[in-house]
């Protein structure tokens, strides 16, 4: 029997940097290949958000200006989203979207764009000429990925993010949350927040399956996912590792 899940793509017209919507194509494809129907509903400015309809929220990255617009819109759902997250609602939040989940994003002039406060995370913009940019590789230890223990992608952010939760991974190459503490992203219950664009999921099929399983569970479906032939995906992943001069072996990266 087909298992069905529903994904809310929040403000695709604003939060759409670096092909973040490619994450959805991956979720749909990896679902379809296992008889899991993934329905994506774009939620645009002014649309009502019926949170109870959804099993996964996707927030992409955006510029500071777009982030401020989204913050105003999303604020009325802050309590619902926070409650959903406590009940294990899965969320993938990238860059500007990740910052929005937190308490605030402080701009260089000291003004604060308020976040949803769904997680106790704060972000402050660094100096304008010191953005954290480039390819990035981090560790992965949040689920079964057999011999794959890394996540790769591309980051470009001015914000420096700080929190005391588990990170998505430890930085092997790149900057991560703030360029200082060696953490990249956040994992809290069903939430993955990250600075990794590129988009994240095509080169990291294990992260895509982590989210699919979380969403299936949230909807009350069995979460088993058959293995897929991910040869091309791992080729892309390995290419980034090689670009970053990271050596891999049979047991993945030795860290
Ligand atoms: N505006 C945020 C920053 O520069 C987010 C940028 C992004 O989403 N790539 O920190």
PDB file of C-alpha atoms and ligand atoms in Angstrom, residues 17-18 60-64 67 94-97 99 105 123 131 156-160 195 197, ligand 1:
ATOM      1  CA  UNK A  17      18.769  30.553  -2.752  1.00  0.00           C
ATOM      2  CA  UNK A  18      21.235  28.155  -4.365  1.00  0.00           C
ATOM      3  CA  UNK A  60      15.064  27.468   2.271  1.00  0.00           C
ATOM      4  CA  UNK A  61      17.674  30.202   2.392  1.00  0.00           C
ATOM      5  CA  UNK A  62      17.071  33.860   1.630  1.00  0.00           C
ATOM      6  CA  UNK A  63      18.723  37.254   1.762  1.00  0.00           C
ATOM      7  CA  UNK A  64      18.442  39.405   4.880  1.00  0.00           C
ATOM      8  CA  UNK A  67      14.179  36.924   5.698  1.00  0.00           C
ATOM      9  CA  UNK A  94      18.485  25.954   5.375  1.00  0.00           C
ATOM     10  CA  UNK A  95      20.596  29.042   6.070  1.00  0.00           C
ATOM     11  CA  UNK A  96      18.171  31.990   6.327  1.00  0.00           C
ATOM     12  CA  UNK A  97      15.462  29.439   7.194  1.00  0.00           C
ATOM     13  CA  UNK A  99      18.269  31.422  11.356  1.00  0.00           C
ATOM     14  CA  UNK A 105      19.096  37.355  13.615  1.00  0.00           C
ATOM     15  CA  UNK A 123      22.509  34.486  15.022  1.00  0.00           C
ATOM     16  CA  UNK A 131      31.012  36.195   4.759  1.00  0.00           C
ATOM     17  CA  UNK A 156      27.437  31.333   1.925  1.00  0.00           C
ATOM     18  CA  UNK A 157      26.280  33.285   4.949  1.00  0.00           C
ATOM     19  CA  UNK A 158      27.054  36.431   6.869  1.00  0.00           C
ATOM     20  CA  UNK A 159      25.287  35.237  10.013  1.00  0.00           C
ATOM     21  CA  UNK A 160      27.132  33.468  12.817  1.00  0.00           C
ATOM     22  CA  UNK A 195      23.949  26.306   6.340  1.00  0.00           C
ATOM     23  CA  UNK A 197      22.979  24.690   0.252  1.00  0.00           C
TER      24      UNK A 197
HETATM   25  N1  LIG B   1      20.869  36.286   5.200  1.00  0.00           N
HETATM   26  C1  LIG B   1      21.525  35.253   5.841  1.00  0.00           C
HETATM   27  C2  LIG B   1      23.034  35.422   5.997  1.00  0.00           C
HETATM   28  O1  LIG B   1      23.691  35.972   5.121  1.00  0.00           O
HETATM   29  C3  LIG B   1      21.179  33.962   5.127  1.00  0.00           C
HETATM   30  C4  LIG B   1      21.841  33.804   3.799  1.00  0.00           C
HETATM   31  C5  LIG B   1      21.435  32.540   3.093  1.00  0.00           C
HETATM   32  O2  LIG B   1      20.323  32.037   3.279  1.00  0.00           O
HETATM   33  N2  LIG B   1      22.319  32.037   2.229  1.00  0.00           N
HETATM   34  O3  LIG B   1      23.551  35.005   7.012  1.00  0.00           O
END
